[in-house]
XYZ file of C-alpha atoms in Angstrom:
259
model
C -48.723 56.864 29.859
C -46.740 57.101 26.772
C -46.870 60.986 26.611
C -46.082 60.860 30.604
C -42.786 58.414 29.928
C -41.943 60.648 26.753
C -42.245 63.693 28.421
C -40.234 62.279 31.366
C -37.404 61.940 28.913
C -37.184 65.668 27.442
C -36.863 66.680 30.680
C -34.137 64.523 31.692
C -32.218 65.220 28.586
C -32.507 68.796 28.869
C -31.478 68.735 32.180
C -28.286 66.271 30.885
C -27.627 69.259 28.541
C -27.958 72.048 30.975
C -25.062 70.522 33.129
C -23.127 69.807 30.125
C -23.313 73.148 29.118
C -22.907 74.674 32.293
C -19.248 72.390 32.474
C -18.381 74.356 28.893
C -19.447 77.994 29.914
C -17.597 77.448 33.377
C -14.533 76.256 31.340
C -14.444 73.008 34.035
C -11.712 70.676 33.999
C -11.598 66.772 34.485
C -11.648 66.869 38.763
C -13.202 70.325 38.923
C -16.413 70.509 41.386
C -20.015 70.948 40.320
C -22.238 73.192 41.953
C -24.200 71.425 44.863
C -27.805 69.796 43.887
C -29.505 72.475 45.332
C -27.432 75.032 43.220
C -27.962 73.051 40.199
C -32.210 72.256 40.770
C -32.271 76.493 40.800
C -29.694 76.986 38.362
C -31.629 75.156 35.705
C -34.905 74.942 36.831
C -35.504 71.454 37.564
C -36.580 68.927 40.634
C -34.136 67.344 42.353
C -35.246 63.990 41.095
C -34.648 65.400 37.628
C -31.215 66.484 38.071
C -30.048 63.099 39.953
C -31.180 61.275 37.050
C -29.671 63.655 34.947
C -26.275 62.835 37.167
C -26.497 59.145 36.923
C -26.643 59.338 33.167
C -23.526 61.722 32.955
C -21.946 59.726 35.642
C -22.612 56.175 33.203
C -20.235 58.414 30.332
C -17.494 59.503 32.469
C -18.692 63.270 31.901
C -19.623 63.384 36.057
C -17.904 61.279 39.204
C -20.044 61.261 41.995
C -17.844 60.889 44.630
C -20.168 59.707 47.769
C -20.283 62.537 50.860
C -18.080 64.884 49.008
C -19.930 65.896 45.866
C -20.134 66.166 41.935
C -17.090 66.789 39.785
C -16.156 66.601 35.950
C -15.355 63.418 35.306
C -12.262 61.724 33.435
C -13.814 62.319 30.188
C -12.644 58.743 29.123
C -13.751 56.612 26.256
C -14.798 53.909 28.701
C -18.363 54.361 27.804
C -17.320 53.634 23.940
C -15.209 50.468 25.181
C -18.227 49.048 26.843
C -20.879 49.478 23.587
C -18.268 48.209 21.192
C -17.606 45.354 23.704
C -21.143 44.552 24.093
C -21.720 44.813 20.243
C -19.437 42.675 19.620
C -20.483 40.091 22.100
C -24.061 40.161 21.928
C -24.281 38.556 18.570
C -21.750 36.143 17.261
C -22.511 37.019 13.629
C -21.640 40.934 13.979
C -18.446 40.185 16.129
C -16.096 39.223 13.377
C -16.930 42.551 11.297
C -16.469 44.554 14.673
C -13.110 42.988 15.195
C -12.049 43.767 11.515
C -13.110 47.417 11.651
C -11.322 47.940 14.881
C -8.111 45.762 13.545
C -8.230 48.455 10.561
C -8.267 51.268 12.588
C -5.750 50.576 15.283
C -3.681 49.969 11.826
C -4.683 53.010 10.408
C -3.408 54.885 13.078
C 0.015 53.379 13.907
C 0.527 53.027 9.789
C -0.893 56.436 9.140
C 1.685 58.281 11.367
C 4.638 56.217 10.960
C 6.956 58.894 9.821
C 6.065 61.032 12.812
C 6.269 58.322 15.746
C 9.225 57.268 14.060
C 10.513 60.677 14.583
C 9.929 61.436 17.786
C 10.378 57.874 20.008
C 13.344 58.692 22.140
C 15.851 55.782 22.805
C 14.602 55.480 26.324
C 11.130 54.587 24.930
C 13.204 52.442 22.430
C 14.592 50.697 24.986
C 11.256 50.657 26.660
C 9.466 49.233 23.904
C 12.711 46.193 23.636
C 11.672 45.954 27.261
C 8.038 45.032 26.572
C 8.872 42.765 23.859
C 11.343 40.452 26.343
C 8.350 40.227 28.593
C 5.999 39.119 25.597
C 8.916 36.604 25.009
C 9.404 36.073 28.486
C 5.419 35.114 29.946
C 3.814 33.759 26.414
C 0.185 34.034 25.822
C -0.448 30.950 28.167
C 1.155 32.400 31.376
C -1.657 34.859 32.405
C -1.729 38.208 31.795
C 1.487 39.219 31.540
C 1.659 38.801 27.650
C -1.622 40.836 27.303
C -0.180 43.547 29.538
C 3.012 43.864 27.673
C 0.955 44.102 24.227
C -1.479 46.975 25.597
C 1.654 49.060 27.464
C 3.694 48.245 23.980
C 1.261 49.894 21.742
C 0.111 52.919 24.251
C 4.162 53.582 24.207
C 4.029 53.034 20.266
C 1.763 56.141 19.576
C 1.932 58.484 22.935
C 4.990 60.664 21.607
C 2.637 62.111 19.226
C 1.601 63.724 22.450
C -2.296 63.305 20.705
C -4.405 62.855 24.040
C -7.483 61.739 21.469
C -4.971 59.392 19.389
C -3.686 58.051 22.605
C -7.287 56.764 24.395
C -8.587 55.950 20.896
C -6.055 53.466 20.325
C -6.103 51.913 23.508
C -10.075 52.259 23.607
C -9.918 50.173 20.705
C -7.354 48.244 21.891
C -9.374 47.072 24.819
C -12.272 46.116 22.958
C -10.022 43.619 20.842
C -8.918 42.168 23.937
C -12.637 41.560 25.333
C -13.690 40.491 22.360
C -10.801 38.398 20.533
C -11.142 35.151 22.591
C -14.027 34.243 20.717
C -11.511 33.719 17.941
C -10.094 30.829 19.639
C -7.359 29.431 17.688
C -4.360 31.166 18.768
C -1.799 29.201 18.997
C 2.102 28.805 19.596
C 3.003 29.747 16.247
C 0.598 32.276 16.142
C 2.885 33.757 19.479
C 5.973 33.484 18.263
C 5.004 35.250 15.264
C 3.415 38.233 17.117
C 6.853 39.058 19.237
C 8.489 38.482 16.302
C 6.450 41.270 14.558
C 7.004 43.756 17.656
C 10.744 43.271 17.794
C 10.805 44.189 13.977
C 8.575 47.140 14.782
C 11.146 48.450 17.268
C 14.058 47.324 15.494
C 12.990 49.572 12.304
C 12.039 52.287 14.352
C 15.315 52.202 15.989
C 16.703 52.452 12.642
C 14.643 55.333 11.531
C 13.163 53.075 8.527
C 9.805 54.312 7.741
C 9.180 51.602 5.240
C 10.198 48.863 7.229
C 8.472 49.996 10.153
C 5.440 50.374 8.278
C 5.744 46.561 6.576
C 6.423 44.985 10.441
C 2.756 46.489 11.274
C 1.310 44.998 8.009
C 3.055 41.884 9.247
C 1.784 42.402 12.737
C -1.684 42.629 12.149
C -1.976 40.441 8.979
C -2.233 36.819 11.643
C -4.796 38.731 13.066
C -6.768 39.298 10.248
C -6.323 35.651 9.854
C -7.997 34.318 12.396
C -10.974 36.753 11.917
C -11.361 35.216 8.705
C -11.398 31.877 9.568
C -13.265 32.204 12.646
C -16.271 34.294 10.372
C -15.733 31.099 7.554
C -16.363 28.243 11.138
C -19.193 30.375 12.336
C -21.189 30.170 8.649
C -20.487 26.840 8.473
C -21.770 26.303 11.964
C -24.602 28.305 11.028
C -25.284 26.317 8.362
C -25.289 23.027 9.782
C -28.191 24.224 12.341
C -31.848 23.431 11.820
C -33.834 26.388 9.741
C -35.362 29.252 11.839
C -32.460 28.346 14.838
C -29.449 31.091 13.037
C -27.832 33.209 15.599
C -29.195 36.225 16.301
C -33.014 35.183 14.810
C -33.503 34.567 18.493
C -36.581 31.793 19.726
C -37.534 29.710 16.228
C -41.561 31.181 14.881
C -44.370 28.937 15.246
């Protein structure tokens, strides 16, 4: 049964890598058709079963959309299949969420710190002004009035890096991004002051970038994400103490106690 299940597996897979190849020797583009099942069973030698499988696993990545009584096409291409591992990293055991937090905290800062000269550069002052605009509705909804606040943050830092005009930088950031947002409530502890001082920080963003100071933008992102870091830390210190306190052989993520 083993060989049968392994087996079962190579097939699938090379069947997953037949119509990934086939997208890159076709030259497809996100929305472009696929071939119709029959087309693709004789095209790479494989059941039917085999290449609907096959489908279903492209179609979980964002490689494939199905779209239901019209066909197969190349999919987005997205990095929502990345979003929903780190999310589900992060969340399945409370120990490993603060380090996923900090790594992703580092790199959204790596990348809005590591091209600061060039977004500085190129944001127009109609993205300026866009960016102002976000910031009044941060100041305007608060963190406790829904999801407006959230919304403004994401939209505020897609705006910050997309006149790099990197596609990769671009859904990176915001895959990150999103993950931070699934994952941050955990944190708890955000409070008022903890708000005022993250408009604060995007106003000074803008308002150096409007400027044209490099530096200064640069030091309102160390400020911006420094809180955050914050909060990590002290959530990772109540967690060990937590951990601590609990009977032997009961730690998070030992799972049922041994007999």
């Amino acid at each position: 049964m083993s060989g049968a299940r392994s087996g079962r597996r190579s097939l699938r897979q090379e069947v997953v890598e037949g119509i990934k190849r086939h997208i890159l020797e076709e030259r497809l583009r996100p929305g472009d058709p696929l071939p119709p099942e029959p087309a693709l069973c004789e095209a790479l030698g494989a059941s039917r079963s085999s290449v609907r499988e096959a489908v279903k696993i492209l179609d979980a990545l964002d490689i494939v959309e199905v779209r239901h009584g019209h066909g197969t096409y190349v999919g987005r291409l997205s990095l929502s299949a990345l979003v929903e591992s780190l999310a589900f990293r992060g969340l399945l055991s409370p120990g490993d969420d603060f380090r996923v937090l900090a790594d992703l905290v580092d790199v959204r800062e790596l990348f809005e710190r590591g091209m600061a000269e060039r977004i500085v550069a190129l944001l127009s002052d109609d993205q300026l002004d866009a960016l102002d605009g976000l910031v009044a509705t941060m100041r305007a909804t608060g963190a406790q009035e829904g999801h407006g606040f959230v919304e403004a943050d994401r939209a505020f830092h897609a705006l910050l890096v997309a006149p790099l005009g990197n596609e990769l930088v671009g859904q990176l950031s915001m895959a990150f991004w999103d993950v931070y947002a699934i994952v941050a409530p955990h944190l708890d502890g955000f409070t008022h002051a903890d708000e005022t001082a993250t408009i604060a920080s995007h106003q000074s963003i803008v308002d150096a970038a409007r400027a044209e100071d490099v530096p200064g933008f640069a030091r309102a992102l160390s400020e911006h994400y420094a809180p955050v870091r914050r909060r990590i830390s002290e959530a990772r210190a109540r967690h060990d103490r937590e951990r601590d306190d609990r009977p032997r052989g009961r730690r998070d993520g030992d799972g049922p106690a041994r007999r």
